[in-house]
Amino acid sequence: MNRREFGVALGALPLLSSVVQAVSAAEPSQPPKPKIGMLIYPGMILQDLVGPQTVFSILQADTRLVWKDKNPVATDVGIALSANDTFDTCPAELDVLFVPGGLGGSIACMKDADVIGFVESRGARARYVTSVCTGSLVLAAAGLLRGYQATSHWYVRDLLPLMGATLKAERVVEDRNRLTAGGVTSGIDFGLTLAARLADEDTARRIQLLIEYDPKPPFAAGSPEDAGPALTRDILQRRAPLIASARKEAEMAKERLGI
C-alpha cells in the first residue's frame, strides 16, 4: 500500500465506524438472562433443585447455586453439590430467589441466622421469591411469606400459618411475586409456571415438550387424599420426630417475627 492508498483508507475509517454502529443499532438487542439464585444446603433433596434447574437451564437463565462457602454440600441421595456463589458474592439483585426442600436441612436453615439473613436480604429485592417442598418453611422463617398464600410438603404445610402465611393446599401456589410448590416432584410444575412468567407460555410449553413432562404415575398414592388414611398415618408416624422439630422452629420463628 502506497502513501496515497493509506490516506484513502484512513479517510474511510469514520464512514466504516458509522456503518458498524448503524448495523448494530438495527439488530434487536437480546433481553438480559434472568438471574436466579438457588440456595443449596446440607441435607437438601436433590430432586427439589434439579427439576426447576433443568427448566431454567433450557430457558438459558443465569443460574447460581449459593451457599455459605464453596465446599461440597451433601444432598439426600449422596450426590454432592458445590456452590458457584457464596452469601457474600451472590448478586444483591436477583430476578428469582429459590429455596429447595429437605425437612432436616430446612429445619437447620430455619435456626441458622446466616441463612435467614441471606434469604431475607435477597428476598426483599428479588423479582420472584420461590420455593419447592419444605423450602417454604425457610422463606416463612425469614418473614417472606407473611401475608401471602403459600404451600409446602403436605406433612408440614400446616406450619406456614404460624409464620404469617395463608395456607393454600395446591401443587403450585402463586400469590403476586411469591411462588411456592408442594413436595419434590411439584418442582417441575413450579419450574414451568415460573418459566411462563419469566418468558411466556409458549416458551414454557416448548420446554415441557422438550423434557417430555407428561406424568402418568403407576399408583394413585401421590397425595394424602389419594393414598388414604392408613398410608398417610404410616408416613406421619415415621416422620414424627422431624415434624415435631419443624413445629418447634416454626413456633420460634413466629415469636421472632412478632406474630
PDB file of C-alpha atoms in Angstrom:
ATOM      1  CA  MET A   1       0.000   0.000   0.000  1.00  0.00           C
ATOM      2  CA  ASN A   2       1.464   3.381  -1.068  1.00  0.00           C
ATOM      3  CA  ARG A   3       1.079   6.655   0.799  1.00  0.00           C
ATOM      4  CA  ARG A   4      -1.936   7.750  -1.253  1.00  0.00           C
ATOM      5  CA  GLU A   5      -3.792   4.447  -0.691  1.00  0.00           C
ATOM      6  CA  PHE A   6      -3.005   4.599   3.010  1.00  0.00           C
ATOM      7  CA  GLY A   7      -4.501   8.094   3.219  1.00  0.00           C
ATOM      8  CA  VAL A   8      -7.665   6.969   1.467  1.00  0.00           C
ATOM      9  CA  ALA A   9      -8.003   4.054   3.916  1.00  0.00           C
ATOM     10  CA  LEU A  10      -7.617   6.377   6.887  1.00  0.00           C
ATOM     11  CA  GLY A  11     -10.278   8.691   5.488  1.00  0.00           C
ATOM     12  CA  ALA A  12     -12.703   5.792   5.171  1.00  0.00           C
ATOM     13  CA  LEU A  13     -12.440   4.763   8.841  1.00  0.00           C
ATOM     14  CA  PRO A  14     -15.050   7.240  10.180  1.00  0.00           C
ATOM     15  CA  LEU A  15     -17.526   6.098   7.489  1.00  0.00           C
ATOM     16  CA  LEU A  16     -16.874   2.436   8.308  1.00  0.00           C
ATOM     17  CA  SER A  17     -17.382   3.119  12.020  1.00  0.00           C
ATOM     18  CA  SER A  18     -20.718   4.798  11.267  1.00  0.00           C
ATOM     19  CA  VAL A  19     -21.874   1.800   9.200  1.00  0.00           C
ATOM     20  CA  VAL A  20     -20.969  -0.641  12.004  1.00  0.00           C
ATOM     21  CA  GLN A  21     -22.834   1.467  14.562  1.00  0.00           C
ATOM     22  CA  ALA A  22     -25.893   1.673  12.312  1.00  0.00           C
ATOM     23  CA  VAL A  23     -25.954  -2.089  11.766  1.00  0.00           C
ATOM     24  CA  SER A  24     -25.553  -2.729  15.497  1.00  0.00           C
ATOM     25  CA  ALA A  25     -28.386  -0.337  16.293  1.00  0.00           C
ATOM     26  CA  ALA A  26     -30.633  -2.058  13.754  1.00  0.00           C
ATOM     27  CA  GLU A  27     -30.075  -5.502  15.278  1.00  0.00           C
ATOM     28  CA  PRO A  28     -32.613  -6.348  18.007  1.00  0.00           C
ATOM     29  CA  SER A  29     -30.941  -6.420  21.408  1.00  0.00           C
ATOM     30  CA  GLN A  30     -31.199  -9.644  23.373  1.00  0.00           C
ATOM     31  CA  PRO A  31     -33.044  -9.341  26.694  1.00  0.00           C
ATOM     32  CA  PRO A  32     -30.831  -9.964  29.725  1.00  0.00           C
ATOM     33  CA  LYS A  33     -30.841 -13.512  31.058  1.00  0.00           C
ATOM     34  CA  PRO A  34     -32.925 -13.956  34.213  1.00  0.00           C
ATOM     35  CA  LYS A  35     -30.621 -14.049  37.229  1.00  0.00           C
ATOM     36  CA  ILE A  36     -31.643 -16.915  39.503  1.00  0.00           C
ATOM     37  CA  GLY A  37     -30.113 -17.576  42.918  1.00  0.00           C
ATOM     38  CA  MET A  38     -30.763 -21.160  44.065  1.00  0.00           C
ATOM     39  CA  LEU A  39     -29.899 -21.847  47.690  1.00  0.00           C
ATOM     40  CA  ILE A  40     -28.229 -25.188  48.377  1.00  0.00           C
ATOM     41  CA  TYR A  41     -27.641 -26.633  51.848  1.00  0.00           C
ATOM     42  CA  PRO A  42     -26.678 -29.870  53.605  1.00  0.00           C
ATOM     43  CA  GLY A  43     -29.492 -32.416  53.657  1.00  0.00           C
ATOM     44  CA  MET A  44     -31.490 -30.830  50.845  1.00  0.00           C
ATOM     45  CA  ILE A  45     -33.465 -33.011  48.432  1.00  0.00           C
ATOM     46  CA  LEU A  46     -31.619 -33.025  45.130  1.00  0.00           C
ATOM     47  CA  GLN A  47     -34.757 -33.507  43.044  1.00  0.00           C
ATOM     48  CA  ASP A  48     -36.257 -30.332  44.532  1.00  0.00           C
ATOM     49  CA  LEU A  49     -33.444 -28.409  42.871  1.00  0.00           C
ATOM     50  CA  VAL A  50     -32.785 -30.409  39.696  1.00  0.00           C
ATOM     51  CA  GLY A  51     -36.353 -30.303  38.378  1.00  0.00           C
ATOM     52  CA  PRO A  52     -36.597 -26.490  38.304  1.00  0.00           C
ATOM     53  CA  GLN A  53     -32.917 -26.158  37.406  1.00  0.00           C
ATOM     54  CA  THR A  54     -33.465 -28.236  34.258  1.00  0.00           C
ATOM     55  CA  VAL A  55     -36.247 -25.878  33.184  1.00  0.00           C
ATOM     56  CA  PHE A  56     -34.121 -22.812  33.960  1.00  0.00           C
ATOM     57  CA  SER A  57     -31.182 -24.256  32.031  1.00  0.00           C
ATOM     58  CA  ILE A  58     -33.287 -24.705  28.899  1.00  0.00           C
ATOM     59  CA  LEU A  59     -34.548 -21.172  29.447  1.00  0.00           C
ATOM     60  CA  GLN A  60     -30.858 -20.134  29.347  1.00  0.00           C
ATOM     61  CA  ALA A  61     -31.123 -18.340  32.660  1.00  0.00           C
ATOM     62  CA  ASP A  62     -28.101 -17.155  34.608  1.00  0.00           C
ATOM     63  CA  THR A  63     -28.417 -19.728  37.410  1.00  0.00           C
ATOM     64  CA  ARG A  64     -26.241 -19.558  40.512  1.00  0.00           C
ATOM     65  CA  LEU A  65     -26.028 -22.174  43.261  1.00  0.00           C
ATOM     66  CA  VAL A  66     -25.461 -20.334  46.542  1.00  0.00           C
ATOM     67  CA  TRP A  67     -24.216 -21.415  49.957  1.00  0.00           C
ATOM     68  CA  LYS A  68     -22.013 -20.086  52.747  1.00  0.00           C
ATOM     69  CA  ASP A  69     -18.884 -21.389  51.041  1.00  0.00           C
ATOM     70  CA  LYS A  70     -17.886 -23.439  48.015  1.00  0.00           C
ATOM     71  CA  ASN A  71     -17.198 -26.695  49.809  1.00  0.00           C
ATOM     72  CA  PRO A  72     -19.244 -29.699  48.598  1.00  0.00           C
ATOM     73  CA  VAL A  73     -22.744 -29.912  50.085  1.00  0.00           C
ATOM     74  CA  ALA A  74     -24.212 -33.387  50.641  1.00  0.00           C
ATOM     75  CA  THR A  75     -27.749 -33.990  49.364  1.00  0.00           C
ATOM     76  CA  ASP A  76     -30.297 -36.635  50.310  1.00  0.00           C
ATOM     77  CA  VAL A  77     -29.095 -39.092  47.650  1.00  0.00           C
ATOM     78  CA  GLY A  78     -25.394 -38.720  48.420  1.00  0.00           C
ATOM     79  CA  ILE A  79     -24.590 -36.617  45.356  1.00  0.00           C
ATOM     80  CA  ALA A  80     -22.659 -33.555  46.458  1.00  0.00           C
ATOM     81  CA  LEU A  81     -23.120 -30.081  45.010  1.00  0.00           C
ATOM     82  CA  SER A  82     -20.767 -27.123  45.158  1.00  0.00           C
ATOM     83  CA  ALA A  83     -21.887 -23.518  45.144  1.00  0.00           C
ATOM     84  CA  ASN A  84     -20.609 -21.161  42.476  1.00  0.00           C
ATOM     85  CA  ASP A  85     -21.579 -18.175  44.634  1.00  0.00           C
ATOM     86  CA  THR A  86     -21.375 -17.561  48.368  1.00  0.00           C
ATOM     87  CA  PHE A  87     -23.626 -15.397  50.508  1.00  0.00           C
ATOM     88  CA  ASP A  88     -21.055 -12.622  50.089  1.00  0.00           C
ATOM     89  CA  THR A  89     -20.638 -12.892  46.296  1.00  0.00           C
ATOM     90  CA  CYS A  90     -24.243 -13.593  45.297  1.00  0.00           C
ATOM     91  CA  PRO A  91     -25.686 -10.567  43.464  1.00  0.00           C
ATOM     92  CA  ALA A  92     -27.826  -8.343  45.649  1.00  0.00           C
ATOM     93  CA  GLU A  93     -30.421  -8.010  42.907  1.00  0.00           C
ATOM     94  CA  LEU A  94     -31.904 -11.314  41.717  1.00  0.00           C
ATOM     95  CA  ASP A  95     -34.773 -11.982  39.384  1.00  0.00           C
ATOM     96  CA  VAL A  96     -35.520 -15.149  41.337  1.00  0.00           C
ATOM     97  CA  LEU A  97     -34.628 -16.341  44.824  1.00  0.00           C
ATOM     98  CA  PHE A  98     -35.249 -20.080  45.104  1.00  0.00           C
ATOM     99  CA  VAL A  99     -35.111 -22.381  48.137  1.00  0.00           C
ATOM    100  CA  PRO A 100     -35.426 -26.173  47.773  1.00  0.00           C
ATOM    101  CA  GLY A 101     -36.646 -28.525  50.491  1.00  0.00           C
ATOM    102  CA  GLY A 102     -35.456 -31.408  52.619  1.00  0.00           C
ATOM    103  CA  LEU A 103     -37.036 -31.363  56.065  1.00  0.00           C
ATOM    104  CA  GLY A 104     -33.943 -31.958  58.202  1.00  0.00           C
ATOM    105  CA  GLY A 105     -31.894 -29.446  56.244  1.00  0.00           C
ATOM    106  CA  SER A 106     -34.751 -26.948  56.179  1.00  0.00           C
ATOM    107  CA  ILE A 107     -35.048 -27.113  59.967  1.00  0.00           C
ATOM    108  CA  ALA A 108     -31.314 -26.431  60.268  1.00  0.00           C
ATOM    109  CA  CYS A 109     -31.682 -23.438  57.942  1.00  0.00           C
ATOM    110  CA  MET A 110     -34.615 -22.077  59.961  1.00  0.00           C
ATOM    111  CA  LYS A 111     -32.400 -21.827  63.042  1.00  0.00           C
ATOM    112  CA  ASP A 112     -29.306 -20.531  61.196  1.00  0.00           C
ATOM    113  CA  ALA A 113     -29.056 -16.749  61.469  1.00  0.00           C
ATOM    114  CA  ASP A 114     -26.667 -16.512  58.500  1.00  0.00           C
ATOM    115  CA  VAL A 115     -29.041 -18.410  56.211  1.00  0.00           C
ATOM    116  CA  ILE A 116     -32.095 -16.479  57.369  1.00  0.00           C
ATOM    117  CA  GLY A 117     -30.235 -13.195  56.931  1.00  0.00           C
ATOM    118  CA  PHE A 118     -29.186 -14.079  53.390  1.00  0.00           C
ATOM    119  CA  VAL A 119     -32.667 -15.267  52.382  1.00  0.00           C
ATOM    120  CA  GLU A 120     -34.277 -12.191  53.919  1.00  0.00           C
ATOM    121  CA  SER A 121     -31.907  -9.748  52.219  1.00  0.00           C
ATOM    122  CA  ARG A 122     -32.128 -11.269  48.734  1.00  0.00           C
ATOM    123  CA  GLY A 123     -35.841 -11.973  49.016  1.00  0.00           C
ATOM    124  CA  ALA A 124     -36.564  -8.346  49.872  1.00  0.00           C
ATOM    125  CA  ARG A 125     -35.146  -7.307  46.469  1.00  0.00           C
ATOM    126  CA  ALA A 126     -35.943 -10.290  44.242  1.00  0.00           C
ATOM    127  CA  ARG A 127     -38.481 -10.061  41.466  1.00  0.00           C
ATOM    128  CA  TYR A 128     -39.790 -13.509  42.465  1.00  0.00           C
ATOM    129  CA  VAL A 129     -39.452 -15.294  45.813  1.00  0.00           C
ATOM    130  CA  THR A 130     -39.904 -19.033  45.374  1.00  0.00           C
ATOM    131  CA  SER A 131     -39.561 -22.482  46.880  1.00  0.00           C
ATOM    132  CA  VAL A 132     -40.268 -26.170  46.457  1.00  0.00           C
ATOM    133  CA  CYS A 133     -41.264 -28.551  49.242  1.00  0.00           C
ATOM    134  CA  THR A 134     -40.117 -27.537  52.740  1.00  0.00           C
ATOM    135  CA  GLY A 135     -38.110 -24.657  51.293  1.00  0.00           C
ATOM    136  CA  SER A 136     -41.186 -22.554  52.011  1.00  0.00           C
ATOM    137  CA  LEU A 137     -40.585 -23.064  55.749  1.00  0.00           C
ATOM    138  CA  VAL A 138     -37.247 -21.284  55.313  1.00  0.00           C
ATOM    139  CA  LEU A 139     -38.901 -18.445  53.399  1.00  0.00           C
ATOM    140  CA  ALA A 140     -41.563 -18.163  56.077  1.00  0.00           C
ATOM    141  CA  ALA A 141     -38.996 -18.181  58.879  1.00  0.00           C
ATOM    142  CA  ALA A 142     -37.324 -15.236  57.132  1.00  0.00           C
ATOM    143  CA  GLY A 143     -40.656 -13.367  57.146  1.00  0.00           C
ATOM    144  CA  LEU A 144     -41.011 -13.546  53.366  1.00  0.00           C
ATOM    145  CA  LEU A 145     -44.405 -15.304  53.282  1.00  0.00           C
ATOM    146  CA  ARG A 146     -46.160 -13.111  55.807  1.00  0.00           C
ATOM    147  CA  GLY A 147     -49.462 -12.047  54.249  1.00  0.00           C
ATOM    148  CA  TYR A 148     -49.038 -14.362  51.234  1.00  0.00           C
ATOM    149  CA  GLN A 149     -50.764 -17.563  50.205  1.00  0.00           C
ATOM    150  CA  ALA A 150     -48.303 -20.440  50.156  1.00  0.00           C
ATOM    151  CA  THR A 151     -47.876 -24.195  50.305  1.00  0.00           C
ATOM    152  CA  SER A 152     -45.272 -26.785  51.261  1.00  0.00           C
ATOM    153  CA  HIS A 153     -44.894 -30.541  51.567  1.00  0.00           C
ATOM    154  CA  TRP A 154     -48.212 -31.923  52.758  1.00  0.00           C
ATOM    155  CA  TYR A 155     -46.965 -33.107  56.151  1.00  0.00           C
ATOM    156  CA  VAL A 156     -45.705 -29.678  57.278  1.00  0.00           C
ATOM    157  CA  ARG A 157     -47.733 -27.192  55.272  1.00  0.00           C
ATOM    158  CA  ASP A 158     -49.986 -26.554  58.300  1.00  0.00           C
ATOM    159  CA  LEU A 159     -46.966 -24.857  59.937  1.00  0.00           C
ATOM    160  CA  LEU A 160     -46.977 -21.982  57.446  1.00  0.00           C
ATOM    161  CA  PRO A 161     -49.806 -20.015  59.128  1.00  0.00           C
ATOM    162  CA  LEU A 162     -47.755 -19.964  62.359  1.00  0.00           C
ATOM    163  CA  MET A 163     -45.296 -17.758  60.475  1.00  0.00           C
ATOM    164  CA  GLY A 164     -47.874 -15.457  58.912  1.00  0.00           C
ATOM    165  CA  ALA A 165     -48.688 -17.202  55.636  1.00  0.00           C
ATOM    166  CA  THR A 166     -52.117 -18.249  54.430  1.00  0.00           C
ATOM    167  CA  LEU A 167     -52.131 -21.950  53.629  1.00  0.00           C
ATOM    168  CA  LYS A 168     -53.389 -22.966  50.208  1.00  0.00           C
ATOM    169  CA  ALA A 169     -53.141 -26.714  49.682  1.00  0.00           C
ATOM    170  CA  GLU A 170     -52.338 -26.818  45.979  1.00  0.00           C
ATOM    171  CA  ARG A 171     -49.457 -28.223  43.936  1.00  0.00           C
ATOM    172  CA  VAL A 172     -48.197 -24.765  42.956  1.00  0.00           C
ATOM    173  CA  VAL A 173     -49.403 -21.620  44.684  1.00  0.00           C
ATOM    174  CA  GLU A 174     -48.838 -18.215  43.116  1.00  0.00           C
ATOM    175  CA  ASP A 175     -49.585 -15.065  45.078  1.00  0.00           C
ATOM    176  CA  ARG A 176     -48.234 -11.901  43.491  1.00  0.00           C
ATOM    177  CA  ASN A 177     -44.467 -12.482  43.270  1.00  0.00           C
ATOM    178  CA  ARG A 178     -44.418 -15.483  45.623  1.00  0.00           C
ATOM    179  CA  LEU A 179     -44.437 -18.943  44.022  1.00  0.00           C
ATOM    180  CA  THR A 180     -44.330 -21.970  46.298  1.00  0.00           C
ATOM    181  CA  ALA A 181     -44.771 -25.633  45.404  1.00  0.00           C
ATOM    182  CA  GLY A 182     -45.541 -28.852  47.251  1.00  0.00           C
ATOM    183  CA  GLY A 183     -43.268 -31.834  47.658  1.00  0.00           C
ATOM    184  CA  VAL A 184     -40.390 -32.924  45.400  1.00  0.00           C
ATOM    185  CA  THR A 185     -41.993 -33.715  42.026  1.00  0.00           C
ATOM    186  CA  SER A 186     -44.006 -30.500  42.020  1.00  0.00           C
ATOM    187  CA  GLY A 187     -40.719 -28.753  41.309  1.00  0.00           C
ATOM    188  CA  ILE A 188     -41.160 -29.334  37.582  1.00  0.00           C
ATOM    189  CA  ASP A 189     -44.678 -27.853  37.684  1.00  0.00           C
ATOM    190  CA  PHE A 190     -43.240 -24.892  39.549  1.00  0.00           C
ATOM    191  CA  GLY A 191     -40.361 -24.502  37.097  1.00  0.00           C
ATOM    192  CA  LEU A 192     -42.683 -24.431  34.101  1.00  0.00           C
ATOM    193  CA  THR A 193     -45.039 -21.986  35.841  1.00  0.00           C
ATOM    194  CA  LEU A 194     -42.149 -19.630  36.562  1.00  0.00           C
ATOM    195  CA  ALA A 195     -40.762 -20.035  33.029  1.00  0.00           C
ATOM    196  CA  ALA A 196     -44.082 -18.733  31.715  1.00  0.00           C
ATOM    197  CA  ARG A 197     -43.697 -15.653  33.932  1.00  0.00           C
ATOM    198  CA  LEU A 198     -40.048 -15.042  33.039  1.00  0.00           C
ATOM    199  CA  ALA A 199     -40.609 -15.599  29.309  1.00  0.00           C
ATOM    200  CA  ASP A 200     -44.088 -16.552  28.060  1.00  0.00           C
ATOM    201  CA  GLU A 201     -46.459 -19.514  27.975  1.00  0.00           C
ATOM    202  CA  ASP A 202     -45.347 -20.664  24.525  1.00  0.00           C
ATOM    203  CA  THR A 203     -41.773 -20.908  25.768  1.00  0.00           C
ATOM    204  CA  ALA A 204     -42.896 -22.860  28.838  1.00  0.00           C
ATOM    205  CA  ARG A 205     -44.874 -25.254  26.633  1.00  0.00           C
ATOM    206  CA  ARG A 206     -41.843 -25.843  24.417  1.00  0.00           C
ATOM    207  CA  ILE A 207     -39.757 -26.641  27.477  1.00  0.00           C
ATOM    208  CA  GLN A 208     -42.421 -29.037  28.735  1.00  0.00           C
ATOM    209  CA  LEU A 209     -42.359 -30.865  25.414  1.00  0.00           C
ATOM    210  CA  LEU A 210     -38.543 -30.921  25.330  1.00  0.00           C
ATOM    211  CA  ILE A 211     -38.368 -32.631  28.720  1.00  0.00           C
ATOM    212  CA  GLU A 212     -41.399 -34.803  27.853  1.00  0.00           C
ATOM    213  CA  TYR A 213     -43.170 -33.868  31.053  1.00  0.00           C
ATOM    214  CA  ASP A 214     -46.304 -35.955  30.721  1.00  0.00           C
ATOM    215  CA  PRO A 215     -46.612 -37.724  34.090  1.00  0.00           C
ATOM    216  CA  LYS A 216     -48.699 -40.857  34.420  1.00  0.00           C
ATOM    217  CA  PRO A 217     -47.903 -42.270  37.884  1.00  0.00           C
ATOM    218  CA  PRO A 218     -48.284 -46.030  38.317  1.00  0.00           C
ATOM    219  CA  PHE A 219     -50.196 -45.629  41.587  1.00  0.00           C
ATOM    220  CA  ALA A 220     -52.818 -43.247  42.943  1.00  0.00           C
ATOM    221  CA  ALA A 221     -50.832 -42.505  46.103  1.00  0.00           C
ATOM    222  CA  GLY A 222     -49.255 -39.120  45.480  1.00  0.00           C
ATOM    223  CA  SER A 223     -51.362 -37.196  47.997  1.00  0.00           C
ATOM    224  CA  PRO A 224     -52.956 -37.970  51.372  1.00  0.00           C
ATOM    225  CA  GLU A 225     -56.359 -37.843  49.725  1.00  0.00           C
ATOM    226  CA  ASP A 226     -55.418 -40.467  47.128  1.00  0.00           C
ATOM    227  CA  ALA A 227     -53.216 -42.592  49.381  1.00  0.00           C
ATOM    228  CA  GLY A 228     -55.834 -42.953  52.104  1.00  0.00           C
ATOM    229  CA  PRO A 229     -55.641 -42.666  55.898  1.00  0.00           C
ATOM    230  CA  ALA A 230     -53.642 -45.828  56.635  1.00  0.00           C
ATOM    231  CA  LEU A 231     -50.701 -44.997  54.377  1.00  0.00           C
ATOM    232  CA  THR A 232     -50.822 -41.336  55.381  1.00  0.00           C
ATOM    233  CA  ARG A 233     -50.756 -42.265  59.061  1.00  0.00           C
ATOM    234  CA  ASP A 234     -47.764 -44.540  58.466  1.00  0.00           C
ATOM    235  CA  ILE A 235     -45.769 -41.724  56.834  1.00  0.00           C
ATOM    236  CA  LEU A 236     -46.654 -39.302  59.636  1.00  0.00           C
ATOM    237  CA  GLN A 237     -45.544 -41.782  62.277  1.00  0.00           C
ATOM    238  CA  ARG A 238     -42.223 -42.391  60.540  1.00  0.00           C
ATOM    239  CA  ARG A 239     -41.537 -38.675  60.193  1.00  0.00           C
ATOM    240  CA  ALA A 240     -42.984 -37.641  63.570  1.00  0.00           C
ATOM    241  CA  PRO A 241     -39.685 -36.551  65.232  1.00  0.00           C
ATOM    242  CA  LEU A 242     -38.696 -34.328  62.296  1.00  0.00           C
ATOM    243  CA  ILE A 243     -42.191 -32.877  62.015  1.00  0.00           C
ATOM    244  CA  ALA A 244     -42.115 -32.065  65.728  1.00  0.00           C
ATOM    245  CA  SER A 245     -38.741 -30.338  65.280  1.00  0.00           C
ATOM    246  CA  ALA A 246     -40.142 -28.328  62.373  1.00  0.00           C
ATOM    247  CA  ARG A 247     -43.078 -27.226  64.508  1.00  0.00           C
ATOM    248  CA  LYS A 248     -40.728 -26.115  67.271  1.00  0.00           C
ATOM    249  CA  GLU A 249     -38.703 -23.990  64.832  1.00  0.00           C
ATOM    250  CA  ALA A 250     -41.887 -22.557  63.312  1.00  0.00           C
ATOM    251  CA  GLU A 251     -43.067 -21.541  66.794  1.00  0.00           C
ATOM    252  CA  MET A 252     -39.717 -19.881  67.465  1.00  0.00           C
ATOM    253  CA  ALA A 253     -39.863 -18.075  64.125  1.00  0.00           C
ATOM    254  CA  LYS A 254     -43.371 -16.920  64.979  1.00  0.00           C
ATOM    255  CA  GLU A 255     -42.081 -15.359  68.191  1.00  0.00           C
ATOM    256  CA  ARG A 256     -39.075 -13.822  66.427  1.00  0.00           C
ATOM    257  CA  LEU A 257     -41.316 -12.300  63.750  1.00  0.00           C
ATOM    258  CA  GLY A 258     -43.717 -10.923  66.364  1.00  0.00           C
ATOM    259  CA  ILE A 259     -46.740 -12.789  65.028  1.00  0.00           C
TER     260      ILE A 259
END
